[in-house]
N, CA, C and O of each residue as an XYZ file, in Angstrom:
716
protein
N     115.300    152.314    140.241
C     114.260    152.395    139.242
C     113.526    153.731    139.400
O     113.098    154.081    140.500
N     113.386    154.466    138.309
C     112.674    155.746    138.380
C     111.229    155.551    137.950
O     110.912    154.690    137.129
N     110.371    156.367    138.524
C     108.954    156.316    138.183
C     108.695    157.356    137.110
O     109.032    158.529    137.268
N     108.093    156.914    136.022
C     107.767    157.824    134.930
C     106.553    158.665    135.312
O     105.584    158.129    135.850
N     106.582    159.964    135.048
C     105.402    160.778    135.346
C     104.235    160.368    134.445
O     104.438    159.941    133.308
N     103.026    160.502    134.959
C     101.840    160.199    134.173
C     101.715    161.226    133.051
O     101.965    162.414    133.253
N     101.330    160.760    131.884
C     101.121    161.685    130.775
C      99.685    161.563    130.294
O      99.084    160.489    130.327
N      99.154    162.685    129.849
C      97.795    162.696    129.332
C      97.723    161.830    128.087
O      98.693    161.680    127.343
N      96.545    161.269    127.889
C      96.321    160.448    126.721
C      95.714    161.300    125.611
O      94.649    161.890    125.793
N      96.380    161.366    124.473
C      95.879    162.059    123.290
C      95.668    161.006    122.218
O      96.597    160.275    121.873
N      94.440    160.920    121.680
C      94.147    159.874    120.697
C      94.736    160.211    119.334
O      95.312    161.281    119.140
N      94.584    159.285    118.394
C      95.184    159.432    117.054
C      94.634    160.626    116.282
O      95.275    161.115    115.353
N      93.424    161.105    116.671
C      92.830    162.260    116.006
C      93.225    163.585    116.643
O      92.857    164.648    116.144
N      93.981    163.527    117.755
C      94.453    164.746    118.396
C      93.599    165.241    119.546
O      93.768    166.373    119.998
N      92.675    164.404    120.032
C      91.826    164.805    121.152
C      92.354    164.222    122.457
O      92.614    163.023    122.557
N      92.507    165.080    123.444
C      92.989    164.686    124.767
C      91.823    164.124    125.575
O      90.784    164.771    125.705
N      91.996    162.923    126.116
C      90.961    162.302    126.942
C      90.843    163.058    128.260
O      91.845    163.429    128.870
N      89.610    163.278    128.686
C      89.350    164.165    129.803
C      88.056    163.738    130.495
O      87.168    163.165    129.864
N      87.957    164.021    131.794
C      86.693    163.825    132.512
C      86.144    165.193    132.904
O      86.894    166.113    133.232
N      84.819    165.305    132.864
C      84.136    166.509    133.313
C      83.231    166.140    134.473
O      82.627    165.067    134.485
N      83.139    167.033    135.449
C      82.389    166.750    136.668
C      81.288    167.789    136.866
O      81.557    168.981    137.009
N      80.045    167.312    136.872
C      78.897    168.155    137.192
C      78.470    167.738    138.591
O      77.983    166.627    138.800
N      78.659    168.638    139.541
C      78.356    168.366    140.941
C      77.101    169.130    141.349
O      77.005    170.341    141.150
N      76.142    168.408    141.921
C      74.907    169.022    142.407
C      74.767    168.753    143.896
O      75.327    167.796    144.429
N      74.017    169.606    144.543
C      73.710    169.323    145.943
C      72.297    168.765    146.062
O      71.743    168.661    147.156
N      71.729    168.410    144.922
C      70.433    167.755    144.911
C      69.250    168.667    144.684
O      68.126    168.193    144.521
N      69.479    169.956    144.669
C      68.377    170.908    144.516
C      68.259    171.425    143.088
O      67.453    172.314    142.813
N      69.055    170.877    142.186
C      69.050    171.361    140.812
C      70.122    172.395    140.551
O      70.376    172.751    139.400
N      70.755    172.880    141.606
C      71.857    173.825    141.438
C      73.152    173.047    141.215
O      73.301    171.915    141.673
N      74.082    173.678    140.502
C      75.332    173.032    140.137
C      76.529    173.817    140.653
O      76.485    175.044    140.748
N      77.592    173.107    140.982
C      78.846    173.710    141.434
C      79.548    174.352    140.249
O      79.703    173.732    139.197
N      79.968    175.584    140.423
C      80.813    176.273    139.447
C      82.065    176.744    140.172
O      81.987    177.395    141.213
N      83.209    176.410    139.613
C      84.471    176.862    140.179
C      84.975    178.083    139.441
O      84.936    178.144    138.212
N      85.456    179.066    140.213
C      86.050    180.261    139.625
C      87.519    180.006    139.377
O      88.270    179.714    140.308
N      87.934    180.115    138.125
C      89.320    179.824    137.761
C      90.265    180.824    138.426
O      89.947    182.005    138.566
N      91.415    180.331    138.826
C      92.420    181.154    139.495
C      92.728    182.389    138.646
O      92.879    182.301    137.428
N      92.817    183.515    139.302
C      93.141    184.752    138.613
C      91.950    185.410    137.944
O      92.121    186.302    137.113
N      90.731    184.977    138.298
C      89.545    185.611    137.737
C      89.296    185.283    136.283
O      88.652    186.060    135.576
N      89.800    184.131    135.814
C      89.689    183.769    134.400
C      88.426    182.980    134.094
O      88.477    182.012    133.335
N      87.306    183.370    134.663
C      86.035    182.737    134.319
C      85.634    181.616    135.259
O      86.285    181.355    136.271
N      84.538    180.958    134.893
C      83.921    179.922    135.707
C      83.774    178.660    134.875
O      83.560    178.725    133.665
N      83.889    177.507    135.534
C      83.687    176.253    134.818
C      83.449    175.113    135.801
O      83.624    175.259    137.010
N      83.043    173.972    135.242
C      82.946    172.740    136.012
C      84.349    172.185    136.213
O      85.235    172.459    135.404
N      84.573    171.412    137.269
C      85.856    170.715    137.407
C      86.039    169.744    136.232
O      85.085    169.113    135.777
N      87.248    169.642    135.766
C      87.567    168.721    134.674
C      89.057    168.456    134.687
O      89.820    169.206    135.295
N      89.473    167.396    134.023
C      90.903    167.143    133.936
C      91.213    165.929    133.094
O      90.338    165.118    132.788
N      92.469    165.821    132.728
C      92.922    164.794    131.813
C      92.921    163.390    132.382
O      93.061    163.174    133.586
N      92.758    162.449    131.473
C      92.892    161.029    131.786
C      94.314    160.639    131.407
O      94.732    160.835    130.266
N      95.048    160.093    132.351
C      96.425    159.699    132.083
C      96.470    158.387    131.308
O      95.567    157.557    131.410
N      97.524    158.217    130.540
C      97.700    156.987    129.769
C      97.632    155.794    130.718
O      98.330    155.757    131.732
N      96.788    154.822    130.385
C      96.653    153.626    131.194
C      95.697    153.761    132.375
O      95.462    152.789    133.093
N      95.146    154.947    132.584
C      94.241    155.183    133.712
C      92.794    154.952    133.266
O      92.401    155.389    132.185
N      92.015    154.274    134.086
C      90.588    154.111    133.801
C      89.882    155.452    133.998
O      90.276    156.257    134.842
N      88.848    155.674    133.216
C      88.125    156.946    133.275
C      87.597    157.200    134.689
O      87.664    158.327    135.180
N      87.073    156.162    135.346
C      86.535    156.331    136.699
C      87.646    156.694    137.692
O      87.411    157.455    138.631
N      88.844    156.159    137.490
C      89.976    156.526    138.350
C      90.313    158.003    138.155
O      90.576    158.717    139.122
N      90.304    158.455    136.906
C      90.579    159.864    136.609
C      89.523    160.761    137.244
O      89.837    161.837    137.754
N      88.266    160.313    137.211
C      87.183    161.082    137.824
C      87.494    161.367    139.287
O      87.440    162.520    139.715
N      87.817    160.340    140.054
C      88.035    160.534    141.487
C      89.362    161.234    141.778
O      89.466    161.945    142.777
N      90.369    161.052    140.937
C      91.621    161.786    141.106
C      91.390    163.272    140.875
O      91.841    164.105    141.662
N      90.688    163.606    139.799
C      90.410    165.014    139.490
C      89.493    165.642    140.536
O      89.667    166.808    140.887
N      88.524    164.887    141.035
C      87.640    165.385    142.087
C      88.454    165.827    143.297
O      88.200    166.885    143.873
N      89.429    165.015    143.677
C      90.299    165.320    144.822
C      91.212    166.505    144.501
O      91.317    167.444    145.291
N      91.868    166.459    143.348
C      92.826    167.506    142.986
C      92.162    168.868    142.827
O      92.693    169.875    143.296
N      91.018    168.906    142.179
C      90.420    170.193    141.845
C      89.562    170.790    142.943
O      89.583    172.003    143.153
N      88.785    169.934    143.668
C      87.896    170.522    144.673
C      87.975    169.824    146.030
O      87.145    170.077    146.903
N      88.963    168.948    146.215
C      89.251    168.398    147.532
C      88.323    167.316    148.033
O      88.418    166.921    149.195
N      87.427    166.821    147.195
C      86.474    165.810    147.651
C      86.986    164.393    147.403
O      87.690    164.122    146.431
N      86.609    163.505    148.310
C      86.954    162.087    148.215
C      85.764    161.320    147.637
O      84.648    161.835    147.560
N      86.025    160.107    147.242
C      85.002    159.219    146.681
C      83.768    159.127    147.580
O      82.640    159.148    147.088
N      83.978    159.024    148.898
C      82.859    158.862    149.826
C      82.076    160.156    150.052
O      81.027    160.135    150.696
N      82.569    161.277    149.532
C      81.891    162.567    149.690
C      80.791    162.786    148.652
O      80.021    163.742    148.746
N      80.725    161.890    147.658
C      79.784    162.068    146.553
C      79.096    160.750    146.215
O      79.549    159.668    146.588
N      77.997    160.883    145.502
C      77.316    159.729    144.912
C      77.325    159.939    143.406
O      76.935    161.003    142.924
N      77.769    158.931    142.657
C      77.766    159.019    141.200
C      76.351    158.702    140.726
O      75.850    157.597    140.933
N      75.715    159.679    140.089
C      74.348    159.503    139.606
C      74.308    158.981    138.177
O      73.313    158.390    137.757
N      75.388    159.199    137.428
C      75.437    158.719    136.049
C      76.505    159.431    135.255
O      77.257    160.254    135.778
N      76.555    159.093    133.975
C      77.545    159.707    133.084
C      76.978    159.799    131.675
O      75.966    159.179    131.349
N      77.651    160.581    130.857
C      77.269    160.649    129.449
C      77.539    159.285    128.825
O      78.396    158.538    129.298
N      76.816    158.969    127.778
C      76.935    157.649    127.146
C      78.290    157.437    126.487
O      78.764    156.305    126.394
N      78.892    158.469    126.049
C      80.180    158.361    125.360
C      80.969    159.643    125.517
O      80.692    160.453    126.401
N      81.947    159.818    124.659
C      82.804    161.000    124.675
C      82.098    162.164    123.998
O      81.466    161.995    122.955
N      82.207    163.337    124.590
C      81.750    164.581    123.979
C      83.010    165.362    123.610
O      83.908    165.521    124.436
N      83.077    165.843    122.382
C      84.303    166.484    121.890
C      84.119    167.976    121.643
O      83.037    168.452    121.297
N      85.227    168.693    121.836
C      85.278    170.072    121.361
C      86.686    170.355    120.854
O      87.671    169.797    121.337
N      86.745    171.235    119.872
C      88.034    171.668    119.320
C      88.477    172.949    120.012
O      87.664    173.799    120.376
N      89.767    173.059    120.180
C      90.339    174.280    120.732
C      90.474    175.323    119.635
O      90.743    174.970    118.487
N      90.295    176.598    119.959
C      90.606    177.637    118.974
C      92.095    177.543    118.598
O      92.924    177.124    119.406
N      92.405    177.927    117.400
C      93.757    177.779    116.857
C      94.843    178.291    117.808
O      95.898    177.668    117.922
N      94.603    179.409    118.487
C      95.636    179.994    119.349
C      95.951    179.131    120.574
O      96.978    179.339    121.221
N      95.074    178.154    120.906
C      95.310    177.295    122.069
C      95.832    175.906    121.703
O      96.161    175.113    122.585
N      95.907    175.614    120.422
C      96.410    174.305    119.996
C      97.896    174.236    120.279
O      98.654    175.137    119.920
N      98.314    173.131    120.942
C      99.736    172.927    121.209
C     100.085    171.492    120.885
O      99.263    170.586    121.027
N     101.298    171.303    120.453
C     101.760    169.973    120.057
C     100.748    169.374    119.080
O     100.399    169.999    118.078
N     100.288    168.179    119.372
C      99.324    167.547    118.472
C      97.918    167.507    119.048
O      97.045    166.842    118.492
N      97.683    168.208    120.157
C      96.364    168.239    120.800
C      95.515    169.335    120.170
O      95.819    170.520    120.305
N      94.438    168.932    119.474
C      93.566    169.909    118.806
C      92.287    170.170    119.585
O      91.509    171.056    119.230
N      92.064    169.392    120.658
C      90.847    169.558    121.439
C      90.747    168.498    122.512
O      91.718    167.804    122.813
N      89.570    168.381    123.081
C      89.361    167.404    124.147
C      88.158    166.540    123.838
O      87.176    166.985    123.244
N      88.262    165.291    124.260
C      87.100    164.415    124.274
C      86.854    164.124    125.736
O      87.748    163.679    126.456
N      85.618    164.382    126.172
C      85.308    164.337    127.598
C      84.200    163.340    127.887
O      83.214    163.244    127.157
N      84.387    162.612    128.958
C      83.320    161.780    129.530
C      82.838    162.549    130.753
O      83.617    162.817    131.667
N      81.557    162.904    130.774
C      80.990    163.718    131.831
C      80.276    162.863    132.857
O      79.589    161.904    132.507
N      80.438    163.213    134.132
C      79.822    162.496    135.240
C      78.978    163.458    136.063
O      79.377    164.596    136.311
N      77.804    162.989    136.483
C      76.936    163.735    137.374
C      77.104    163.166    138.775
O      76.874    161.978    139.006
N      77.504    164.020    139.705
C      77.731    163.615    141.089
C      76.841    164.421    142.023
O      76.588    165.604    141.794
N      76.374    163.768    143.072
C      75.616    164.456    144.113
C      76.515    164.586    145.334
O      77.106    163.604    145.784
N      76.617    165.797    145.867
C      77.413    166.051    147.056
C      76.717    165.432    148.267
O      75.565    165.754    148.558
N      77.418    164.544    148.969
C      76.906    163.939    150.192
C      77.520    164.596    151.429
O      76.886    164.658    152.482
N      78.740    165.078    151.301
C      79.475    165.681    152.415
C      79.024    167.124    152.632
O      78.303    167.695    151.813
N      79.451    167.685    153.724
C      79.208    169.087    154.006
C      80.036    169.948    153.045
O      81.147    169.573    152.670
N      79.496    171.088    152.653
C      80.199    171.997    151.738
C      81.559    172.431    152.267
O      82.426    172.829    151.489
N      81.757    172.360    153.577
C      83.040    172.764    154.164
C      84.190    171.872    153.695
O      85.353    172.236    153.869
N      83.892    170.720    153.108
C      84.934    169.826    152.598
C      85.496    170.294    151.258
O      86.540    169.809    150.822
N      84.816    171.229    150.604
C      85.317    171.763    149.339
C      86.586    172.562    149.610
O      86.589    173.478    150.433
N      87.673    172.207    148.908
C      88.949    172.916    149.078
C      89.728    172.888    147.773
O      89.542    172.015    146.925
N      90.590    173.858    147.644
C      91.333    174.023    146.395
C      92.839    173.890    146.576
O      93.596    174.196    145.655
N      93.281    173.444    147.728
C      94.722    173.381    148.002
C      95.280    171.954    147.977
O      96.290    171.674    148.622
N      94.637    171.066    147.246
C      95.115    169.677    147.154
C      96.304    169.530    146.217
O      96.983    168.504    146.234
N      96.564    170.551    145.396
C      97.725    170.525    144.499
C      98.493    171.829    144.635
O      97.998    172.809    145.193
N      99.704    171.819    144.115
C     100.543    173.020    144.161
C     100.040    174.100    143.206
O     100.337    175.282    143.384
N      99.277    173.691    142.193
C      98.743    174.645    141.222
C      97.224    174.489    141.134
O      96.720    173.822    140.231
N      96.497    175.102    142.066
C      95.036    174.969    142.065
C      94.412    175.518    140.785
O      94.912    176.467    140.182
N      93.323    174.901    140.397
C      92.552    175.332    139.229
C      91.584    176.457    139.601
O      91.346    177.373    138.814
N      91.023    176.371    140.827
C      90.002    177.305    141.277
C      90.452    178.045    142.527
O      91.271    177.544    143.297
N      89.902    179.255    142.724
C      90.157    179.979    143.972
C      88.860    180.448    144.637
O      88.892    181.125    145.665
N      87.709    180.080    144.034
C      86.401    180.422    144.590
C      85.368    179.490    143.948
O      85.650    178.803    142.966
N      84.180    179.488    144.523
C      83.119    178.649    143.968
C      81.766    179.215    144.346
O      81.648    180.076    145.217
N      80.740    178.702    143.661
C      79.363    179.071    143.976
C      78.432    178.009    143.411
O      78.809    177.229    142.536
N      77.194    177.997    143.935
C      76.138    177.172    143.357
C      75.439    178.018    142.310
O      75.187    179.203    142.533
N      75.125    177.422    141.171
C      74.488    178.153    140.080
C      73.231    177.409    139.620
O      73.137    176.188    139.738
N      72.279    178.164    139.098
C      71.093    177.545    138.515
C      71.524    176.639    137.358
O      72.600    176.814    136.787
N      70.678    175.679    137.026
C      71.057    174.587    136.141
C      71.700    175.018    134.822
O      72.742    174.470    134.461
N      71.138    175.957    134.099
C      71.665    176.313    132.779
C      72.759    177.383    132.832
O      73.433    177.609    131.827
N      72.952    178.041    133.964
C      73.921    179.141    134.075
C      75.332    178.779    133.613
O      75.970    179.613    132.970
N      75.861    177.579    133.901
C      77.222    177.273    133.454
C      77.434    177.418    131.950
O      78.547    177.710    131.513
N      76.398    177.220    131.158
C      76.524    177.369    129.709
C      76.926    178.797    129.357
O      77.726    179.007    128.446
N      76.386    179.764    130.059
C      76.702    181.171    129.795
C      78.037    181.573    130.401
O      78.713    182.458    129.877
N      78.425    180.936    131.497
C      79.619    181.330    132.248
C      80.930    180.749    131.700
O      81.993    181.340    131.886
N      80.858    179.604    131.033
C      82.075    178.942    130.570
C      82.640    179.660    129.341
O      81.915    180.354    128.628
N      83.935    179.485    129.108
C      84.577    180.070    127.939
C      83.832    179.599    126.677
O      83.363    178.462    126.613
N      83.731    180.473    125.692
C      82.875    180.268    124.521
C      83.089    178.948    123.793
O      82.120    178.351    123.324
N      84.329    178.473    123.683
C      84.567    177.272    122.874
C      84.168    175.968    123.569
O      84.210    174.900    122.957
N      83.782    176.051    124.844
C      83.290    174.862    125.555
C      81.765    174.832    125.666
O      81.206    173.872    126.195
N      81.096    175.856    125.182
C      79.646    175.966    125.393
C      78.854    174.803    124.803
O      77.954    174.283    125.462
N      79.164    174.389    123.591
C      78.407    173.287    122.980
C      78.521    172.009    123.791
O      77.538    171.286    123.957
N      79.714    171.726    124.295
C      79.904    170.522    125.105
C      79.123    170.636    126.413
O      78.559    169.644    126.874
N      79.077    171.811    127.012
C      78.291    172.003    128.235
C      76.802    171.769    127.965
O      76.112    171.129    128.758
N      76.317    172.294    126.839
C      74.912    172.090    126.478
C      74.632    170.593    126.330
O      73.646    170.094    126.871
N      75.475    169.886    125.616
C      75.265    168.443    125.407
C      75.339    167.675    126.716
O      74.511    166.800    126.969
N      76.327    167.994    127.556
C      76.464    167.289    128.836
C      75.253    167.541    129.724
O      74.728    166.609    130.332
N      74.802    168.794    129.807
C      73.659    169.113    130.662
C      72.365    168.498    130.131
O      71.502    168.112    130.919
N      72.217    168.403    128.820
C      71.042    167.722    128.274
C      71.070    166.237    128.630
O      70.066    165.686    129.080
N      72.213    165.595    128.432
C      72.327    164.158    128.734
C      72.136    163.883    130.224
O      71.337    163.027    130.603
N      72.862    164.601    131.056
C      72.841    164.333    132.496
C      71.575    164.850    133.173
O      71.151    164.314    134.198
N      70.983    165.872    132.611
C      69.788    166.455    133.200
C      68.632    165.485    133.286
O      67.778    165.612    134.164
N      68.592    164.524    132.390
C      67.532    163.520    132.432
C      67.593    162.709    133.716
O      66.574    162.197    134.179
N      68.785    162.589    134.293
C      68.946    161.864    135.555
C      68.464    162.700    136.740
O      67.935    162.160    137.712
N      68.646    164.004    136.656
C      68.227    164.905    137.734
C      66.755    165.273    137.649
O      66.084    165.458    138.665
N      66.270    165.376    136.425
C      64.912    165.866    136.187
C      64.154    164.894    135.284
O      63.933    165.196    134.112
N      63.754    163.743    135.803
C      63.080    162.751    134.954
C      61.773    163.251    134.337
O      61.346    162.737    133.303
N      61.146    164.227    134.945
C      59.893    164.767    134.407
C      60.139    165.824    133.326
O      59.191    166.313    132.712
N      61.386    166.171    133.095
C      61.713    167.167    132.071
C      62.719    168.178    132.577
O      62.709    168.555    133.749
N      63.580    168.609    131.687
C      64.626    169.572    132.028
C      64.026    170.916    132.431
O      62.916    171.254    132.018
N      64.763    171.686    133.241
C      64.281    173.035    133.570
C      64.144    173.868    132.295
O      64.847    173.623    131.315
N      63.248    174.843    132.307
C      63.109    175.699    131.115
C      64.399    176.481    130.868
O      65.152    176.799    131.788
N      64.620    176.777    129.584
C      65.785    177.595    129.243
C      65.577    179.012    129.768
O      64.453    179.515    129.767
N      66.652    179.659    130.218
C      66.525    181.050    130.682
C      66.304    182.006    129.507
O      66.462    181.631    128.345
N      65.942    183.228    129.829
C      65.629    184.208    128.781
C      66.834    184.538    127.901
O      66.653    184.967    126.761
N      68.053    184.351    128.398
C      69.245    184.653    127.597
C      69.611    183.509    126.646
O      70.546    183.656    125.860
N      68.913    182.389    126.693
C      69.266    181.215    125.892
C      69.359    181.489    124.388
O      70.275    180.973    123.748
N      68.453    182.279    123.793
C      68.586    182.531    122.343
C      69.950    183.119    121.962
O      70.443    182.869    120.862
N      70.559    183.895    122.861
C      71.889    184.455    122.584
C      72.920    183.334    122.471
O      73.813    183.396    121.626
N      72.799    182.309    123.319
C      73.711    181.171    123.276
C      73.505    180.387    121.998
O      74.470    180.031    121.321
N      72.227    180.111    121.656
C      71.933    179.396    120.417
C      72.487    180.131    119.199
O      73.062    179.507    118.307
N      72.318    181.443    119.156
C      72.787    182.234    118.018
C      74.308    182.187    117.911
O      74.850    182.116    116.808
N      74.999    182.226    119.047
C      76.466    182.207    119.041
C      77.031    180.851    118.642
O      78.169    180.769    118.179
N      76.252    179.788    118.815
C      76.743    178.441    118.527
C      76.318    177.923    117.169
O      76.543    176.751    116.867
N      75.712    178.755    116.342
C      75.304    178.286    115.015
C      76.295    178.680    113.968
O      76.108    178.366    112.793
């Protein structure tokens, strides 16, 4: 009997199911991974396989992308539903036109030395850093910015119950680019 490889789940509208991971060390700073080959910065994320529960995908991607185990983090919460973005035309392949993502806010409990990128043969990241709360919005590739803004607004309420951090001085540039 052969084992079928896991395949990503793409819904009837063409959106690939995906989990996004916002990792904090509790001080309001967020983990940003540097994509292999210097191709920008982003949060860990990855596809949900057909038949896989979203929470299972979360912990699988956490291990694959940054080497952390379930016991290395505390789940603080998640977005209420799926956040979607469309891919620019040049990145559309097959019938996948974009991603629908369920975002999770995690607090790092383990020592930073547990962060590693060699859990798979094709690592996503080759470097990392802690960034101020809104910085990932500016650092991520342009077509993911709206989803980052929505995820950080939703999840930020869990980190900052008294109110989100103020927007940085460059924020109007982001707003203008997303209108």
